[in-house]
Short mmCIF file of C-alpha atoms and ligand atoms in Angstrom, two decimals:
data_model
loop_
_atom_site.label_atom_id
_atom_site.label_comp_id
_atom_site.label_asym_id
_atom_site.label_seq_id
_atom_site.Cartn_x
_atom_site.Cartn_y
_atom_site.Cartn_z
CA UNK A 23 83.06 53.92 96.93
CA UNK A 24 79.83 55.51 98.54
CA UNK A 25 79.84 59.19 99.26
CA UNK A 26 80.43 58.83 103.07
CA UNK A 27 83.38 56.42 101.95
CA UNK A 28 84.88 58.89 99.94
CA UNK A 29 84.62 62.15 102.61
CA UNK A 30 85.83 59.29 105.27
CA UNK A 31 89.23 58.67 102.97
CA UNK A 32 89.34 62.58 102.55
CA UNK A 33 89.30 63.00 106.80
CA UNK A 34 92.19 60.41 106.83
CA UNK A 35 94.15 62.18 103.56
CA UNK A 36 93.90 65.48 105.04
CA UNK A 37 94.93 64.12 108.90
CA UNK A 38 98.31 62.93 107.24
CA UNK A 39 98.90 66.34 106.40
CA UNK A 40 97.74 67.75 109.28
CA UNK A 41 99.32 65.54 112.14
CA UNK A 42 97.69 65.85 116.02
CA UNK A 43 94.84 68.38 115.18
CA UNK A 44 92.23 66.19 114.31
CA UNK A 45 89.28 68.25 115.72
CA UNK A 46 90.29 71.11 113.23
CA UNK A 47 90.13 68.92 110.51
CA UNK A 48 86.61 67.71 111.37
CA UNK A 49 85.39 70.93 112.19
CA UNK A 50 86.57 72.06 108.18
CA UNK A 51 84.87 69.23 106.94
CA UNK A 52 81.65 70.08 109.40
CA UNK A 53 81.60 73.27 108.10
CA UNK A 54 81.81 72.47 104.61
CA UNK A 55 78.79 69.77 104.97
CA UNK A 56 76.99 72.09 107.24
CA UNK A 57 77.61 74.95 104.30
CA UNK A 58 79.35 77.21 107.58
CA UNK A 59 81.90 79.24 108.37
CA UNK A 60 85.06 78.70 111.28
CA UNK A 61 86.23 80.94 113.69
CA UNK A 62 89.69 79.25 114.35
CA UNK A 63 91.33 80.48 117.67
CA UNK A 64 95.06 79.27 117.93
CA UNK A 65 98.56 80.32 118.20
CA UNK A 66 100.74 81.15 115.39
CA UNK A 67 102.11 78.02 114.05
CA UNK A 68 99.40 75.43 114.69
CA UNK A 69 98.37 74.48 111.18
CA UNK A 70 95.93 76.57 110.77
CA UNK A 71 96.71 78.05 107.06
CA UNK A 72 98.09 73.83 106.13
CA UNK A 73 94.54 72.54 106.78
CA UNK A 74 92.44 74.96 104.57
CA UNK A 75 94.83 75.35 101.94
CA UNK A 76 95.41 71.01 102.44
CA UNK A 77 91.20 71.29 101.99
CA UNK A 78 91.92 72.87 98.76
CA UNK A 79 94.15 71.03 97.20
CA UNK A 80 90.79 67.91 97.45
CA UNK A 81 88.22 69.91 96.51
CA UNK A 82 87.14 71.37 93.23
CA UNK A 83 87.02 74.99 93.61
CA UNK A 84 89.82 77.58 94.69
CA UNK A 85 91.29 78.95 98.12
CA UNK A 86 92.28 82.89 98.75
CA UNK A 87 94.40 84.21 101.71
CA UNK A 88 92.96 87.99 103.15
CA UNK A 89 95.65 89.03 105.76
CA UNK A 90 93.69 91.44 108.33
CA UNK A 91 95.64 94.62 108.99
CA UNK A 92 94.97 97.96 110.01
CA UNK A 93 94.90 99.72 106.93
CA UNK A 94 92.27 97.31 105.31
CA UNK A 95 89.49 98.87 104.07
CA UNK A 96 85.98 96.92 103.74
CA UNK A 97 86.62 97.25 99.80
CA UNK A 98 89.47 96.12 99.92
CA UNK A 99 87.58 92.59 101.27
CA UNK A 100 84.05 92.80 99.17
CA UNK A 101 85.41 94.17 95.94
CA UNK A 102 84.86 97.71 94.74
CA UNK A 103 83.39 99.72 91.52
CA UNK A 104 86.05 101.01 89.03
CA UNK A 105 85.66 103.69 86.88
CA UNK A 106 86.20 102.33 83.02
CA UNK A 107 87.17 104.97 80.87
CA UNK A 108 86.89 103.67 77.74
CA UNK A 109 83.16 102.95 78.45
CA UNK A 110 82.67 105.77 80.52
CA UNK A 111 80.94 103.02 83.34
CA UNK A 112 81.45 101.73 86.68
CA UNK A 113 82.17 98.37 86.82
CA UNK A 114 82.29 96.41 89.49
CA UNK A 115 85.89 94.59 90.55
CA UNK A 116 85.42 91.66 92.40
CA UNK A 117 87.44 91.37 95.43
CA UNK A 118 89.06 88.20 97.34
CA UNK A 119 86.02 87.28 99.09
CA UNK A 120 84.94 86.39 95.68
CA UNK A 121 86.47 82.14 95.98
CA UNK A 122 85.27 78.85 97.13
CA UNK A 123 87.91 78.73 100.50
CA UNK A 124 88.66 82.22 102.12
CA UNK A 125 90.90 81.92 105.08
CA UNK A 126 90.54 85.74 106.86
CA UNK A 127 93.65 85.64 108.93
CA UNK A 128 94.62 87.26 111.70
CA UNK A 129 91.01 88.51 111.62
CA UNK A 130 91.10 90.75 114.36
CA UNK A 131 93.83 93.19 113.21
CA UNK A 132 91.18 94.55 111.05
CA UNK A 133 89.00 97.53 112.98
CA UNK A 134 85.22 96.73 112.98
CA UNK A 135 84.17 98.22 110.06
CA UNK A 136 85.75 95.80 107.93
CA UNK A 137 84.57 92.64 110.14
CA UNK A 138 81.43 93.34 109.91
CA UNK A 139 82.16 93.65 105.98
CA UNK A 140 83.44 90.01 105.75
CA UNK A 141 80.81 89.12 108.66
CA UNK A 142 77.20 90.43 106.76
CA UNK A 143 79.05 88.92 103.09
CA UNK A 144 78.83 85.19 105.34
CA UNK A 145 76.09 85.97 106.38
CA UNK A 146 73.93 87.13 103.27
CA UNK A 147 76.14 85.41 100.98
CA UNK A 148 76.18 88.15 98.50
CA UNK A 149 77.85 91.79 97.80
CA UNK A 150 75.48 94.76 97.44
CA UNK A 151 77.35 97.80 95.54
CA UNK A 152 74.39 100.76 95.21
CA UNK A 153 71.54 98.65 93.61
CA UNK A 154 73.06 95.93 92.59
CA UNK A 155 74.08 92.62 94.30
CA UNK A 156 76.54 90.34 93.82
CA UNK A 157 75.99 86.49 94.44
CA UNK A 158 79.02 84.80 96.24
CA UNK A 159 80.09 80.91 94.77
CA UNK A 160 77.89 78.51 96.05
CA UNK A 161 80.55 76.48 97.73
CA UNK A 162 81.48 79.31 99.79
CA UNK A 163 83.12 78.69 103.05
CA UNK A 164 85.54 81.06 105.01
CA UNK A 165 88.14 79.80 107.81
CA UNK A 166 88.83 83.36 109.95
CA UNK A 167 91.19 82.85 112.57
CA UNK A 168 92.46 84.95 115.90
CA UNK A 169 95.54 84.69 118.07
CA UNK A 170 94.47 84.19 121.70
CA UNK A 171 96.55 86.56 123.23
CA UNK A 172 95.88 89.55 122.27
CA UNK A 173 97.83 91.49 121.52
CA UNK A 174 98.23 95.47 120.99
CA UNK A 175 95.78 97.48 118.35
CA UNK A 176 93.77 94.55 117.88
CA UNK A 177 90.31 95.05 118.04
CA UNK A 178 87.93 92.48 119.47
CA UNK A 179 85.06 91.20 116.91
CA UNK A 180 81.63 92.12 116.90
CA UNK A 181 79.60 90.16 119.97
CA UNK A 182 76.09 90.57 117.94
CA UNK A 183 77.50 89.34 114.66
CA UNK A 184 79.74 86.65 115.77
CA UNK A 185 77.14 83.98 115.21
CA UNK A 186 77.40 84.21 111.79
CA UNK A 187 79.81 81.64 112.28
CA UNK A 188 78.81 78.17 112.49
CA UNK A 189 81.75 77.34 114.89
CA UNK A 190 84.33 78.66 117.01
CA UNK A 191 87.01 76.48 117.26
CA UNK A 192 90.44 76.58 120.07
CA UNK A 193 92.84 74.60 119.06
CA UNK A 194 95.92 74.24 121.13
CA UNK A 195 99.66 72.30 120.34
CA UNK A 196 100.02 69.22 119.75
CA UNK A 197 101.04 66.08 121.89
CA UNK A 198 104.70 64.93 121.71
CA UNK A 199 104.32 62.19 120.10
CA UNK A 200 102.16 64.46 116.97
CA UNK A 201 105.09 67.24 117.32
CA UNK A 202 107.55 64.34 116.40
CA UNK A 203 105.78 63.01 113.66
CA UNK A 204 105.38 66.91 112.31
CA UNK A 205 108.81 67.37 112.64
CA UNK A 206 109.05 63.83 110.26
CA UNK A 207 106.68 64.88 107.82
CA UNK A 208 108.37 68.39 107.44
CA UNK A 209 111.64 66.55 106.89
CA UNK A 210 110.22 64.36 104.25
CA UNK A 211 108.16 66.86 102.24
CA UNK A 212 111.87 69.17 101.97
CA UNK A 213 113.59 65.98 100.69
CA UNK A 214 111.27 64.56 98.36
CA UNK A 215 108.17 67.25 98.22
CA UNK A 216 104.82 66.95 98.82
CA UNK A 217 102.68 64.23 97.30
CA UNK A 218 100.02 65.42 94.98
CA UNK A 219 95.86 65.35 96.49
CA UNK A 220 94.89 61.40 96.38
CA UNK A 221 91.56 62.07 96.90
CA UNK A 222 89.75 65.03 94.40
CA UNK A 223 85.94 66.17 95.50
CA UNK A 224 83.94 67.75 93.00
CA UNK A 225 81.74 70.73 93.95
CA UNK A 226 78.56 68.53 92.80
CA UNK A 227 79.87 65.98 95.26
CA UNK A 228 79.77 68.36 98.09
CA UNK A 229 76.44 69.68 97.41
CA UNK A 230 75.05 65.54 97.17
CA UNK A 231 76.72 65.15 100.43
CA UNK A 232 74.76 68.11 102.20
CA UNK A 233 71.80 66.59 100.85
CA UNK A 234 72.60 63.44 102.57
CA UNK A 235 73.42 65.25 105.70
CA UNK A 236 70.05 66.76 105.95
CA UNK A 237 68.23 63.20 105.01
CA UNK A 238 70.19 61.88 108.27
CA UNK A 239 67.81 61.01 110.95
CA UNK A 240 67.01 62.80 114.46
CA UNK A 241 64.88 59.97 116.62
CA UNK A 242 62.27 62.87 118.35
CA UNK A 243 64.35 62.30 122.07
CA UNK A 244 67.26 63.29 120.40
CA UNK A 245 65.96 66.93 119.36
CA UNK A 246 64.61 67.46 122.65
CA UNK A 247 67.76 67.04 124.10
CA UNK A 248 69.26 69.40 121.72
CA UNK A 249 67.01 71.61 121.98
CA UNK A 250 66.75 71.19 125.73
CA UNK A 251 70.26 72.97 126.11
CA UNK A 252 69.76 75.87 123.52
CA UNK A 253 66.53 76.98 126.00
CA UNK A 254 68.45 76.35 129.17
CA UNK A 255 71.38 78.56 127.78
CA UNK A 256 68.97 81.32 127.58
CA UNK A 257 67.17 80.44 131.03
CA UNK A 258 69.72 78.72 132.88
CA UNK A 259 68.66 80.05 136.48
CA UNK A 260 65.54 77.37 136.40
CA UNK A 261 68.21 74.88 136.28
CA UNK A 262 71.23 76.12 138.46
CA UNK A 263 71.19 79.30 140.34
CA UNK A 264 74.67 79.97 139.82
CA UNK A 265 74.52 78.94 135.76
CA UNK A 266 71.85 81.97 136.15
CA UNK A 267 74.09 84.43 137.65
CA UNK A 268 76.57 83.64 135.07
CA UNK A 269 74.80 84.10 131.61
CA UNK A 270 73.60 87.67 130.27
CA UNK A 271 72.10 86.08 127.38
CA UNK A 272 72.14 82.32 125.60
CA UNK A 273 71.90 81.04 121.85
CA UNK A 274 69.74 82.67 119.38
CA UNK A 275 67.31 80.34 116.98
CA UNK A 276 70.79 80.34 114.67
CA UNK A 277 72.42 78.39 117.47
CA UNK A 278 69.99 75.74 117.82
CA UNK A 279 69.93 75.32 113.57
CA UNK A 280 73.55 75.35 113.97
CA UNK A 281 73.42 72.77 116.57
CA UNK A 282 71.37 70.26 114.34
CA UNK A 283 73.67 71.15 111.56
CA UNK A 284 76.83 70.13 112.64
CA UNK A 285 75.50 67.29 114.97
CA UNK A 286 74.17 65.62 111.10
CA UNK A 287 77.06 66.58 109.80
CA UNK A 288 79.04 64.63 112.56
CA UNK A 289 76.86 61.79 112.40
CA UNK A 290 77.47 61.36 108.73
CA UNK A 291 81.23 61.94 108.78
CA UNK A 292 81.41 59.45 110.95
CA UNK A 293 79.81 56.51 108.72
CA UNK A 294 76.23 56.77 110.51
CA UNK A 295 73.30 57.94 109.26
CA UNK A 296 71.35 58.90 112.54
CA UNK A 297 72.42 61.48 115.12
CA UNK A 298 72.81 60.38 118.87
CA UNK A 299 73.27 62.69 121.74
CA UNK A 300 76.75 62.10 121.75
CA UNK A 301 77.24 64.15 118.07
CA UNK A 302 75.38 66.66 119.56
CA UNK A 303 77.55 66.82 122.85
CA UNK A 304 80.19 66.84 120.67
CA UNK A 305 80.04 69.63 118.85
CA UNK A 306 78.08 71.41 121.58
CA UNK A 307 81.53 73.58 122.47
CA UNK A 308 81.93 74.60 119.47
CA UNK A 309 78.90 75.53 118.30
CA UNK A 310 78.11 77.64 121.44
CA UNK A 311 81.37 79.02 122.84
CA UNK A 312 80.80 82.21 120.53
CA UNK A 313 77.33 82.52 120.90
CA UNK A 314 76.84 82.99 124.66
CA UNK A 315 77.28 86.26 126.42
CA UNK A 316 78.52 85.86 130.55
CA UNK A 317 77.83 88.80 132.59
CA UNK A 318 80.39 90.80 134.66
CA UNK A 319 80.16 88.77 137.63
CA UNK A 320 81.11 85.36 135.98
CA UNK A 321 83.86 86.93 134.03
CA UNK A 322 85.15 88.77 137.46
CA UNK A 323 85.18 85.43 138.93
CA UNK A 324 87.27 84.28 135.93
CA UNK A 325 84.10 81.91 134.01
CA UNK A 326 84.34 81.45 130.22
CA UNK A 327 81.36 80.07 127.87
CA UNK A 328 83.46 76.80 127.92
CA UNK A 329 82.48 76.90 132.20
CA UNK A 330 78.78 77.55 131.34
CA UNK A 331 78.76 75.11 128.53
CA UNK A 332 80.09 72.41 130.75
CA UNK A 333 77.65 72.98 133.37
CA UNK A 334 74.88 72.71 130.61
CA UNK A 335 75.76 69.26 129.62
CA UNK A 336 76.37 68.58 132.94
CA UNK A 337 72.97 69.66 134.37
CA UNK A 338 70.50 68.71 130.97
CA UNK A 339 69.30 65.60 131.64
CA UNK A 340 69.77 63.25 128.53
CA UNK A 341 66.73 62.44 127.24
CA UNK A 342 67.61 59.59 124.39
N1 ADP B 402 99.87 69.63 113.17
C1 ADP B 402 100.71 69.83 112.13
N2 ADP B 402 100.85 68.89 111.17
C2 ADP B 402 101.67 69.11 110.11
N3 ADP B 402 102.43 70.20 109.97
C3 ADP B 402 102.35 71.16 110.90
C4 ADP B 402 101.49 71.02 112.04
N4 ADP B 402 101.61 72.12 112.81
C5 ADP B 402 102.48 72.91 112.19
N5 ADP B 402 102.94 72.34 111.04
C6 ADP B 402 103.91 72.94 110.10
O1 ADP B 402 104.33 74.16 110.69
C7 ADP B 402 104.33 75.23 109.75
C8 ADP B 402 103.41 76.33 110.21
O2 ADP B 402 102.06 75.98 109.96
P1 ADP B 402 100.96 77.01 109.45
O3 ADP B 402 99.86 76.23 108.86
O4 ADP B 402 101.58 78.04 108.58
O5 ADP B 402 100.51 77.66 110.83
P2 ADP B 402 99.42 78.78 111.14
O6 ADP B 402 98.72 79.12 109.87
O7 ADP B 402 98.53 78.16 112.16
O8 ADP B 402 100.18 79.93 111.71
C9 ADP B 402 103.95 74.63 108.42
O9 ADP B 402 105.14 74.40 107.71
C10 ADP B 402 103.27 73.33 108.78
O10 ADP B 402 103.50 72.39 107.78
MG1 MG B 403 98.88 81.02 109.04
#
């Protein structure tokens, strides 16, 4: 079985497990080709904590739960230094962040200070405790998620850090048909418990398969279309008027990497080994929901980024 084979059997393991949210399983298994992090928005209930910790139980490597709450402390997420008194030294005690699959739950019960802690360790990959630094695993990839409504002493995350994640995913509940089947699957695992992982992925085999991802081909039209709706996000009134009264600011330069990233990363998952402009409208949601700011006007007259992001693919002419 080829590489691609093998993630392909993982997407349909893992969508047994997880019954009806199919887009949150390909956006884990985006993220961990597109070495990313997830910003999962969804109600209580939805799966959420069954498809990382399902993730884990294929891969090599192993998963850690942070509940956000108003009491933690930034230490209490990057590790701290302990005093050893038998060698009279600090040492340093690593702390959760410190594993292969972090799911941050609940994200924004935290206050900012320790957000931006688990935001800057995505982001630089590494812990710095007075002058020394800390490396993070190489196959490093956290899953934070956020109840839509929100709710009392929550605070909102960051605006200028949240693209350190590579996607910002809403997932809602599923169909009737799924909810039956869910309701099947949890009768069946309480009888007769859950079947072991068919499918096992080695941390070497993840790393080959980002390599592949980034060998996958972009024909030139292809990039100018992607690249065509990162610049009109940030100058949107040349193409609509109203688009322009709606954005304050568009995607940064991490946006448009993203973009390529998880259009590949599509592409591949999907058994191909070229990107179309479809894989890039696909993911095109998800990669900028998070990273666009509206201004007060659009969000008076009751616009999200999901509004301006369907205008852009609306408006961009295709160019492949
Ligand atoms: N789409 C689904 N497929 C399979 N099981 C589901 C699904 N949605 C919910 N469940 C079941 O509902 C329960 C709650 O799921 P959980 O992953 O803990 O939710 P969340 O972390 O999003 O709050 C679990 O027992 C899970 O197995
Ligand atoms: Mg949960």
């Amino acid at each position: 079985m080829s590489l691609q084979q093998t993630f392909g059997e993982l997407r349909s393991q893992l969508a047994k497990r997880i019954i009806g949210q199919e887009t949150l399983v390909e956006r884990l298994l985006i993220a961990l080709l597109a070495d990313g992090h997830l910003l999962v928005e969804g109600a209580p209930g939805l799966a959420k904590t069954t498809a990382i910790k399902a993730l884990a139980d294929h891969l090599e490597g192993d998963f850690h739960r942070i509940q956000f709450t108003p009491d933690l402390l930034p230490s209490d997420v990057t590790g701290s230094e302990i005093y050893r008194p038998e060698t009279g030294q600090f040492e340093f005690q690593k702390g959760p962040i410190f594993h292969n699959l972090v799911l941050a739950d609940e994200i924004n019960r935290a206050p900012a200070k320790v957000q931006s802690a688990l935001l800057e360790a995505m982001g630089e990959r590494q812990i710095s405790v007075g002058m020394r630094t800390f490396p993070l695993d190489r196959l490093f990839l956290v899953m934070a998620t956020q109840n839509p409504i929100e709710q009392e002493g929550t605070y909102p995350l960051p605006e200028a850090q949240l693209d350190r994640f590579l996607m910002h995913v809403v997932i809602d509940y599923p169909s009737a048909d799924a909810e039956r089947a869910i309701l099947h699957l949890a009768r069946n695992d309480y009888r007769q418990g859950q079947a072991p992982a068919a499918v096992k992925i080695t941390a070497e085999q993840v790393f080959e398969a980002r390599n592949a991802v980034s060998e996958v081909f972009m024909a030139e039209a292809v990039e100018e279309y992607l690249l065509a709706l990162v610049l009109a996000s940030r100058d949107p009134g040349s193409l609509d008027p109203e688009l322009g009264r709606w954005t304050a600011f568009g995607a940064s330069p991490r946006g448009t990497i993203a973009l390529d990233r998880c259009a590949r990363s599509l592409a591949w998952l999907d058994g191909r080994d070229y990107v179309t402009p479809d894989d890039v409208r696909n993911v095109a949601f998800d990669v900028l929901r998070h990273r666009l700011l509206l201004t007060f006007e659009a969000e008076a007259e009751g616009m999200t980024p999901d509004t301006v992001i369907q205008r852009l693919l609306d408006t961009v002419p295709v160019t492949a």
